[in-house]
N, CA and C of each residue as an Amber inpcrd file, in Angstrom:
protein
   507
  13.3770000 -10.0030000   1.5640000  14.8580000 -10.0860000   1.9590000
  15.2470000 -11.8140000   2.0540000  16.3660000 -12.1140000   1.2880000
  16.6620000 -13.2050000   1.4680000  17.4320000 -13.5380000   2.7700000
  17.7880000 -15.0160000   3.0490000  18.2380000 -15.0560000   4.0250000
  19.5890000 -14.5340000   4.3850000  20.2540000 -14.6280000   3.2950000
  21.4610000 -14.1820000   3.0970000  21.9190000 -12.6350000   3.0690000
  20.8800000 -11.8260000   2.5770000  21.0590000 -10.6670000   2.5320000
  21.1110000 -10.0700000   4.2400000  20.3220000 -10.5410000   5.0430000
  20.0990000 -10.0360000   6.3520000  21.5490000  -9.9800000   6.8650000
  22.4270000 -11.1810000   6.8090000  23.7040000 -11.1720000   7.0390000
  24.5770000 -10.2190000   6.4700000  24.4470000  -9.5110000   5.4620000
  25.2500000  -9.0870000   4.6550000  24.8710000  -7.2360000   4.4780000
  24.1440000  -6.9350000   5.4990000  23.6550000  -5.5890000   5.6250000
  24.8220000  -4.6300000   5.6990000  24.9500000  -3.5900000   5.0960000
  26.0060000  -2.4990000   5.1790000  25.5590000  -1.2120000   5.8270000
  26.0540000  -0.7080000   6.8010000  26.0320000   0.8970000   7.4620000
  25.9370000   1.7710000   5.8440000  26.7330000   1.3970000   5.1100000
  26.3890000   2.3790000   4.1430000  25.5180000   2.3520000   3.0340000
  24.8000000   1.2660000   2.9980000  23.2500000   1.4170000   2.2450000
  22.2670000   1.8910000   3.2010000  22.3980000   2.3360000   4.6770000
  21.4000000   2.9350000   5.4130000  20.9490000   4.1860000   4.9630000
  21.7120000   5.0970000   4.6530000  21.7140000   6.5270000   3.9340000
  20.6480000   6.4410000   2.9950000  20.7950000   5.4230000   1.9170000
  19.6570000   5.4250000   0.8760000  18.5360000   5.1480000   1.4530000
  18.4080000   4.1250000   2.2650000  17.0430000   3.7660000   2.7520000
  16.2710000   4.8530000   3.2990000  17.1540000   5.4280000   4.2990000
  16.6840000   6.7620000   5.2470000  16.1530000   7.8630000   4.1930000
  16.9930000   7.9980000   3.2070000  16.6470000   8.9890000   2.2460000
  15.3660000   8.6530000   1.8220000  15.1930000   7.5550000   1.2430000
  13.8440000   7.3370000   0.7450000  12.6050000   7.2980000   1.7640000
  13.0920000   6.8500000   2.8690000  11.9970000   7.2200000   3.7940000
  11.6620000   8.3880000   4.0400000  12.4070000   9.2700000   4.1280000
  12.4750000  10.9770000   4.1410000  11.5420000  11.5390000   2.9290000
  11.9660000  10.9400000   1.7750000  10.9460000  11.5180000   0.5480000
   9.6130000  10.8820000   0.8650000   9.4880000   9.6550000   1.2040000
   8.1490000   8.9260000   1.3490000   7.5130000   9.8890000   2.3450000
   8.0260000  10.2840000   3.2790000   7.3730000  11.0660000   4.6160000
   6.7910000  12.1410000   3.9900000   7.7730000  13.0300000   3.2580000
   7.4390000  14.2660000   2.7550000   6.2130000  14.3440000   1.7810000
   6.0880000  13.0460000   0.9540000   4.9700000  12.8490000  -0.0060000
   3.6320000  12.7160000   0.8270000   3.8940000  11.6620000   1.5350000
   2.8030000  11.2280000   2.5400000   2.0620000  12.8100000   3.5250000
   2.8390000  13.5110000   3.7400000   2.4600000  14.8520000   4.6800000
   1.9050000  15.7730000   3.4400000   2.4130000  15.6110000   2.3570000
   1.5670000  16.6010000   1.3250000   0.4160000  16.0400000   1.0280000
   0.1990000  14.7090000   0.6170000  -0.9030000  14.1510000   0.4310000
  -2.1440000  14.2360000   1.8670000  -1.3590000  14.1710000   2.9410000
  -2.4720000  14.4710000   4.0920000  -2.8540000  15.9640000   3.9900000
  -1.9180000  16.9560000   3.6970000  -2.4010000  18.3060000   3.7530000
  -3.5210000  18.5450000   2.7460000  -3.5100000  17.8910000   1.3040000
  -4.2990000  18.0010000   0.5520000  -5.4810000  17.1880000   0.8710000
  -5.4790000  16.0490000   1.7070000  -6.7460000  15.3270000   2.1740000
  -7.6330000  16.4190000   3.1160000  -6.8260000  17.0000000   3.9360000
  -7.6240000  17.9860000   4.8000000  -8.1640000  19.3320000   4.2370000
  -7.8730000  19.6080000   3.0040000  -8.2560000  20.5210000   2.3070000
  -9.7900000  19.8700000   1.5170000  -9.8690000  18.5810000   1.0990000
 -10.8840000  18.0150000   0.4810000 -12.0300000  17.4860000   1.4330000
 -13.2010000  17.5900000   0.8400000 -14.3180000  17.0540000   1.9000000
 -14.4160000  15.5850000   1.3230000 -13.7900000  14.4580000   2.0320000
 -13.6650000  13.3250000   2.0720000 -14.7590000  12.3440000   2.6880000
 -15.6150000  13.0710000   3.5360000 -16.6660000  12.4180000   4.0110000
 -17.5950000  11.4290000   3.2600000 -17.5370000  10.1080000   3.5810000
 -18.2460000   9.0530000   2.8340000 -17.7500000   8.3950000   1.6850000
 -16.3860000   8.8540000   1.2530000 -15.6670000   8.4920000   0.4040000
 -15.1950000   7.0460000   0.6470000 -14.9010000   5.9930000  -0.3010000
 -13.8690000   4.9070000  -0.3260000 -12.7550000   5.0570000  -0.6790000
 -11.8230000   4.5850000   0.2570000 -10.5500000   4.9290000   0.0280000
  -9.6700000   3.4170000   0.2720000  -9.0750000   3.0370000  -0.8080000
  -8.2870000   2.1040000  -0.6510000  -6.8390000   2.2880000  -0.4140000
  -6.0240000   1.5070000   0.2830000  -4.5780000   1.8050000   0.7960000
  -4.0920000   0.2440000   0.7260000  -3.3300000   0.2990000  -0.5320000
  -2.2850000  -1.1000000  -0.1060000  -1.2140000  -0.9170000   0.6610000
  -0.9420000  -1.8190000   1.2420000   0.0730000  -1.5370000   2.3940000
  -0.3280000  -0.9520000   3.2890000  -1.5810000  -0.9330000   3.5310000
  -2.2740000  -0.3290000   4.6470000  -2.2320000  -0.7950000   6.2430000
  -0.8070000  -1.5120000   6.3940000  -1.2040000  -2.0600000   7.9090000
  -0.1070000  -1.5740000   8.7340000   0.8310000  -0.8660000   8.3940000
   1.8490000  -0.3390000   8.9670000   2.5550000   0.8400000   8.2270000
   3.3950000   1.5920000   9.1640000   4.0550000   2.5470000   8.6370000
   3.3560000   3.7490000   8.0280000   3.7940000   4.3770000   6.6240000
   3.2070000   5.4090000   6.1300000   1.5820000   4.8750000   5.6750000
   1.3720000   3.6250000   5.2510000   0.0850000   3.0830000   4.7520000
  -0.9030000   3.4820000   5.9770000  -0.5040000   2.8160000   7.3650000
  -1.5730000   2.7970000   8.2740000  -1.5950000   4.1740000   8.7300000
  -0.7820000   5.0370000   8.6220000  -0.7380000   6.4960000   9.0540000
  -1.8600000   7.2270000   8.1580000  -1.5990000   6.8960000   6.8650000
  -2.6000000   7.3490000   6.0000000  -3.9910000   6.7430000   6.1220000
  -4.0540000   5.7180000   6.3750000  -5.4770000   5.0930000   6.4550000
  -6.0050000   5.6420000   7.6560000  -5.1740000   5.9820000   8.6510000
  -5.7910000   6.8280000   9.8800000  -6.4340000   8.0780000   9.6520000
  -5.6690000   9.0100000   8.7950000  -6.0100000  10.1150000   8.3240000
  -7.2120000  10.0320000   7.3280000  -7.2060000   9.2740000   6.6760000
  -8.4050000   8.9660000   5.7300000  -9.7780000   8.9900000   6.5550000
  -9.6480000   7.7670000   7.7190000 -10.4690000   7.4450000   8.3790000
 -11.0570000   8.7100000   9.2900000 -10.1100000   9.5720000   9.8380000
 -10.2520000  10.8230000  10.6300000 -11.1760000  11.6220000   9.5490000
 -11.0010000  11.8030000   8.2350000 -11.7120000  12.8180000   7.3620000
 -13.0020000  12.0420000   6.8920000 -13.3990000  10.8290000   7.4920000
 -14.5980000  10.2300000   7.1200000 -14.6710000   9.1630000   5.8830000
 -13.6510000   8.5330000   5.4980000 -13.4220000   7.6820000   4.5430000
 -14.1400000   6.5410000   4.9550000 -14.7110000   5.7160000   4.2080000
 -14.7370000   4.2120000   4.5120000 -13.3590000   3.4610000   3.8320000
 -12.7640000   2.4950000   4.5740000 -11.3970000   2.3500000   4.3200000
 -11.5680000   0.8100000   3.6450000 -10.5590000   0.5060000   2.6120000
 -10.3090000  -0.8870000   2.1290000  -8.6590000  -0.8320000   2.4200000
  -8.3370000  -1.7130000   3.1350000  -6.6660000  -1.9310000   3.3420000
  -6.3390000  -3.4250000   2.8370000  -5.2870000  -3.3730000   2.4240000
  -4.7080000  -4.7220000   1.9500000  -3.3120000  -4.6900000   2.2060000
  -2.9070000  -5.9730000   2.3720000  -1.4110000  -6.4900000   2.7010000
  -1.2050000  -7.8660000   2.4940000  -0.0090000  -8.2570000   2.7690000
   0.1450000  -9.9340000   2.4590000   0.1750000 -10.3960000   3.7680000
   0.4790000  -9.9100000   4.7720000   0.6970000 -10.6190000   6.0690000
  -0.7260000 -10.3810000   6.9000000  -1.3740000 -11.7360000   7.2230000
  -2.4240000 -11.6780000   7.6740000  -2.7520000 -11.2350000   9.2100000
  -1.7820000 -11.3680000  10.0530000  -1.6570000 -10.9370000  11.2200000
  -1.6750000  -9.3500000  11.4100000  -0.7590000  -8.9440000  10.4220000
  -0.8040000  -7.2070000  10.5980000  -2.1460000  -6.7460000   9.9630000
  -2.2880000  -7.3730000   9.0320000  -3.8510000  -6.8430000   8.3730000
  -5.0570000  -7.0350000   9.2910000  -5.0360000  -8.2060000  10.2080000
  -6.0650000  -8.1100000  11.3220000  -5.7460000  -7.1360000  12.2470000
  -4.4280000  -7.0670000  12.7890000  -4.2760000  -5.8760000  13.8510000
  -4.6360000  -4.4040000  13.3610000  -4.1680000  -4.2340000  12.2380000
  -4.3700000  -2.6680000  11.7930000  -5.9260000  -2.7400000  11.6970000
  -6.4720000  -3.6520000  10.9940000  -8.0390000  -3.4780000  10.9430000
  -8.7450000  -3.0960000  12.0710000  -8.3880000  -3.9500000  13.1210000
  -9.0720000  -3.8080000  14.4050000  -8.6880000  -2.4740000  15.1010000
  -7.4680000  -1.8440000  14.8740000  -6.9900000  -0.5110000  15.4950000
  -7.7810000   0.4090000  14.7220000  -8.1300000   0.4200000  13.4300000
  -8.9800000   1.5190000  12.8220000 -10.2960000   1.2430000  13.2340000
 -10.9160000   0.2860000  13.5910000 -12.0700000   0.2010000  13.9210000
 -12.2580000   0.6590000  15.1880000 -11.1790000   0.4560000  16.2010000
 -11.3660000   0.8420000  17.4300000 -11.1420000   2.4820000  17.2870000
 -10.7590000   2.9680000  16.5710000 -10.7370000   4.6010000  16.1880000
 -11.8660000   5.1740000  15.6600000 -12.9320000   4.3970000  15.2180000
 -14.1010000   4.4810000  14.7390000 -14.3990000   4.3310000  13.2420000
 -13.4290000   3.7320000  12.6800000 -13.2060000   3.7000000  11.0740000
 -14.1740000   2.5090000  10.6350000 -14.9220000   2.5950000   9.5380000
 -15.5480000   1.4620000   9.0120000 -14.2180000   0.8840000   7.8400000
 -13.8380000  -0.3840000   8.0550000 -12.5360000  -0.8940000   7.4840000
 -13.0620000  -2.5970000   6.8350000 -12.5370000  -2.5630000   5.7650000
 -12.2870000  -3.6310000   4.9520000 -11.3010000  -4.1350000   4.7690000
 -10.6240000  -5.2630000   5.4120000  -9.2660000  -5.8350000   5.3830000
  -9.2850000  -6.7400000   4.4980000  -8.5990000  -6.9720000   3.4240000
  -8.4430000  -7.9500000   2.6090000  -6.9240000  -8.2640000   2.1040000
  -6.8780000  -9.6060000   2.2820000  -5.4200000 -10.2390000   2.1680000
  -5.1670000 -10.0230000   0.5740000  -4.0150000  -9.3640000   0.3750000
  -3.8620000  -9.5520000  -1.2770000  -2.4050000  -8.9320000  -1.4400000
  -1.5540000  -9.6970000  -2.3110000  -0.2750000  -9.5510000  -2.8580000
  -0.5150000  -8.8090000  -3.9320000  -0.2930000  -7.4430000  -4.1910000
  -0.4280000  -6.5890000  -4.9480000   0.3620000  -6.8710000  -6.2040000
   1.2570000  -7.7920000  -6.1110000   2.1490000  -8.0410000  -7.3810000
   1.4420000  -9.1190000  -8.0630000   0.2890000  -9.7060000  -7.6030000
  -0.3550000 -10.8130000  -8.4130000  -1.7850000 -10.3870000  -8.8670000
  -1.7490000 -10.1110000 -10.3810000  -3.1370000  -9.7170000 -10.9350000
  -4.3300000 -10.0210000 -10.4100000  -4.4180000 -11.5600000 -10.2790000
  -5.3980000 -12.1030000  -9.8590000  -6.0810000 -11.7320000  -8.4470000
  -5.0340000 -11.5190000  -7.4490000  -5.1700000 -11.1190000  -6.2270000
  -5.7290000  -9.6560000  -6.2730000  -5.2990000  -8.9460000  -7.0360000
  -5.6610000  -7.5100000  -7.1160000  -6.9560000  -7.5710000  -7.6160000
  -7.3800000  -8.3480000  -8.6860000  -8.6890000  -8.3890000  -9.3030000
  -9.5570000  -8.8430000  -8.1310000  -9.3580000  -9.8000000  -7.4670000
 -10.2650000 -10.2830000  -6.4720000 -10.5020000  -9.5430000  -5.3840000
  -9.4270000  -8.7040000  -5.0290000  -9.5750000  -7.7950000  -4.0850000
 -10.3600000  -6.6040000  -4.4010000 -10.4760000  -6.1320000  -5.3590000
 -11.1420000  -4.8760000  -5.9880000 -12.5420000  -5.4620000  -6.3960000
 -12.8410000  -6.6690000  -6.7640000 -14.1420000  -7.2130000  -6.6780000
 -15.0150000  -7.3530000  -5.5560000 -13.9370000  -7.8650000  -4.2300000
 -14.6210000  -7.6410000  -2.7430000 -15.1120000  -6.0610000  -2.5330000
 -14.1830000  -5.2800000  -2.7860000 -14.3540000  -3.8880000  -2.3590000
 -15.4420000  -3.3750000  -3.1460000 -15.5670000  -3.4900000  -4.2540000
 -16.7140000  -3.2400000  -5.2690000 -17.9340000  -3.5340000  -4.5800000
 -18.1330000  -4.9800000  -4.4590000 -19.1760000  -5.9900000  -3.7870000
 -19.7290000  -5.1650000  -2.4650000 -18.8360000  -4.8780000  -1.8800000
 -18.8590000  -4.1560000  -0.1980000 -19.3520000  -2.8930000  -0.2840000
 -18.5400000  -1.8550000  -1.0350000 -18.7550000  -0.4550000  -1.1270000
 -19.5890000   0.0680000  -2.1440000 -19.3060000  -0.5360000  -3.5750000
 -20.0460000  -0.3900000  -4.8200000 -19.1980000   0.6120000  -5.7180000
 -18.1940000   1.1440000  -5.0110000 -17.0800000   1.8850000  -5.5790000
 -15.8070000   2.2250000  -4.8570000 -14.7990000   2.7180000  -5.4580000
 -13.4390000   3.2930000  -4.9330000 -13.1860000   4.7640000  -5.6740000
 -13.1980000   5.5050000  -4.4350000 -13.1760000   6.8150000  -4.7910000
 -11.4710000   7.3770000  -4.8700000 -10.8860000   6.6620000  -3.6760000
  -9.6110000   7.3630000  -3.5370000  -8.8270000   6.0330000  -3.4640000
  -7.5450000   5.9150000  -4.3910000  -6.5500000   4.7920000  -4.3240000
  -5.2250000   5.2400000  -3.9380000  -4.6270000   4.9630000  -2.8200000
  -3.3030000   5.0700000  -2.5890000  -2.4920000   3.8650000  -2.6590000
  -1.7720000   3.8300000  -3.6290000  -0.8580000   2.5090000  -3.8980000
   0.6370000   2.6980000  -2.9120000   0.7510000   2.2860000  -1.6240000
   1.6190000   2.3940000  -1.0350000   2.2670000   1.1170000  -0.6430000
   2.0480000  -0.0460000  -0.9610000   2.5470000  -1.3120000  -0.8020000
   4.0060000  -1.2040000  -1.1840000   4.9380000  -1.6700000  -0.6730000
   6.3610000  -1.7620000  -1.0600000   7.3280000  -2.8090000  -0.1930000
   8.3340000  -2.8780000  -0.7310000   9.7160000  -3.6160000  -0.0860000
  10.5490000  -2.8200000  -0.1980000  11.5380000  -2.9510000   1.0160000
  12.9240000  -2.5510000   0.9870000  13.9100000  -3.4580000   1.3700000
  14.7630000  -3.4960000   0.5860000  15.8260000  -4.4940000   1.0540000
  17.1150000  -3.6380000   0.7710000  18.0590000  -4.0350000   2.0490000
  18.8320000  -3.4060000   2.3390000  20.3030000  -3.9770000   2.2300000
  21.2150000  -4.0240000   1.3610000  22.3350000  -4.6190000   1.3720000
  23.4650000  -4.2460000   0.4160000  24.5620000  -4.6000000   0.4510000
  25.7360000  -4.2300000  -0.4580000  25.1280000  -4.9900000  -1.7040000
  25.7670000  -4.3550000  -2.9010000  25.2840000  -4.9360000  -4.1590000
  25.5990000  -6.4960000  -4.3070000  26.6480000  -6.7000000  -3.9940000
  27.2140000  -8.2960000  -4.1670000  26.2590000  -9.2160000  -3.2130000
  25.7340000  -8.6720000  -2.3490000  24.7990000  -9.7920000  -1.5270000
  23.6300000  -9.7190000  -2.2670000  23.1840000  -8.8980000  -3.0670000
  21.5800000  -8.8700000  -3.3550000  21.8130000  -9.7670000  -4.5700000
  20.6040000 -10.8370000  -4.9410000  20.1870000 -11.6990000  -6.0130000
  19.3940000 -10.9900000  -7.0260000  19.1060000 -11.4600000  -8.0250000
  18.3190000 -11.2530000  -8.9680000  16.8350000 -11.3240000  -8.3100000
  16.6300000 -12.3660000  -7.8220000  15.0560000 -12.5370000  -7.0560000
  14.8660000 -11.3730000  -6.2940000  15.9360000 -10.6670000  -5.4120000
  15.4330000  -9.4700000  -5.1020000  14.9960000  -8.4320000  -5.5280000
  15.5920000  -8.0380000  -6.7220000  15.2930000  -7.0600000  -7.6510000
  13.9130000  -7.4300000  -8.0090000  13.9760000  -8.6290000  -8.3760000
  12.3480000  -8.9290000  -9.0340000  11.4350000  -8.8930000  -8.1770000
  11.8130000  -9.4520000  -6.8430000  10.3110000  -8.9120000  -6.0160000
  10.0890000  -7.6990000  -6.0940000  11.1950000  -6.5640000  -5.6410000
  10.8190000  -5.2090000  -5.9150000  10.3840000  -4.7740000  -6.8020000
  10.6700000  -4.9390000  -8.2360000   9.9040000  -4.5070000  -9.2370000
   8.3010000  -5.0550000  -9.3530000   8.3780000  -6.2660000  -9.0200000
   6.8050000  -6.9590000  -9.0140000   5.9720000  -6.1000000  -7.8370000
   6.5820000  -5.9110000  -6.6730000   5.4680000  -5.1950000  -5.7180000
   5.4040000  -3.6150000  -5.9430000   6.6100000  -2.8200000  -6.5370000
   6.7180000  -1.5880000  -6.7170000   6.1560000  -1.0890000  -8.1500000
   6.5020000  -1.8520000  -9.0880000   5.9340000  -1.3870000 -10.3860000
   4.3150000  -2.1270000 -10.8670000   4.3560000  -3.4150000 -10.6250000
   2.9660000  -4.0180000 -11.0650000   2.0090000  -3.8480000  -9.8900000
   2.5430000  -3.7220000  -8.2410000   1.6270000  -3.6600000  -7.3230000
   1.2440000  -2.0120000  -7.5260000   1.5770000  -1.2660000  -8.2180000
   0.7720000   0.2260000  -8.5290000  -0.1300000   0.1470000  -9.8730000
   0.2990000  -0.5140000 -10.6500000  -0.2080000  -0.7790000 -12.1930000
  -1.7810000  -1.3540000 -11.9780000  -1.6580000  -2.8040000 -11.4490000
  -2.6170000  -3.6760000 -11.4360000  -3.7700000  -3.0490000 -10.5920000
  -3.6530000  -2.2660000  -9.5810000  -4.5550000  -1.5200000  -8.9570000
  -5.1280000  -0.3520000  -9.6860000  -4.4040000   0.5000000 -10.0110000
  -4.7800000   1.6530000 -10.9520000  -5.5960000   1.4280000 -12.2670000
  -5.2500000   0.2970000 -12.9070000  -5.7760000  -0.1640000 -14.0470000
  -7.3940000  -0.8940000 -13.5370000  -7.3110000  -1.7580000 -12.5360000
  -8.6830000  -1.9100000 -11.9410000  -9.5900000  -0.9200000 -11.3370000
  -9.0810000   0.2750000 -11.0260000 -10.1260000   1.2220000 -10.2780000
 -10.2020000   1.9490000 -11.4430000  -9.2970000   2.4970000 -12.2610000
  -9.2810000   3.5820000 -13.0830000 -11.0680000   3.8240000 -14.1510000
 -11.2840000   2.6720000 -14.6490000 -12.5050000   2.5920000 -15.4200000
 -13.7800000   3.3090000 -14.6600000 -13.7930000   2.7720000 -13.4830000
 -15.0030000   3.2280000 -12.4260000 -14.8240000   4.8300000 -12.0180000
 -13.5430000   5.0840000 -11.7050000 -13.2220000   6.3720000 -11.4340000
 -13.5250000   7.4620000 -12.7980000 -13.3710000   6.9270000 -13.9180000
 -13.5580000   7.8400000 -15.0770000 -15.1710000   7.7170000 -15.4090000
 -15.7290000   6.8530000 -15.0800000 -17.0270000   6.7280000 -15.3960000
 -17.7540000   7.6610000 -14.3060000 -17.3860000   7.6120000 -13.1850000
 -18.1510000   8.7530000 -12.2270000 -17.4170000  10.0200000 -12.1680000
 -16.2860000  10.1620000 -13.1290000 -15.7480000  11.4950000 -13.2190000
 -15.1760000  11.8430000 -11.9630000
């Protein structure tokens, strides 16, 4: 969010963000229900944006299901806090700083995860950004950042882990 956007927030924009949050929560609940049906014990799960909100909740559920976790985020303090919280809950966690909009960082993160665990069995692309403001207050850079994180930030990890997943069927 740009510095100008913060001061130009609009109550009219909040229902859209709230609606997106409800949809994300419903999708997360569906995933959790499916997770409970599957035997994930010993699987390696990578959750992008796994340091707060839905991503952290999913990481907790995956840990409870017996997964070894890889979480990533851009904020080092949040990454450390989430990793420590998950470890206190008994999870095995690899917390890696990564901007998923940067292919080189994603490739590095995947390489570290593969070096540590040998494989990635579950990929949850949860990283995202939310920018709230009236259209006139938004700048092109706001839209570019959202597209970078929510398009490339999904595609780069998928392309990085898909060959190994296909190989292991």
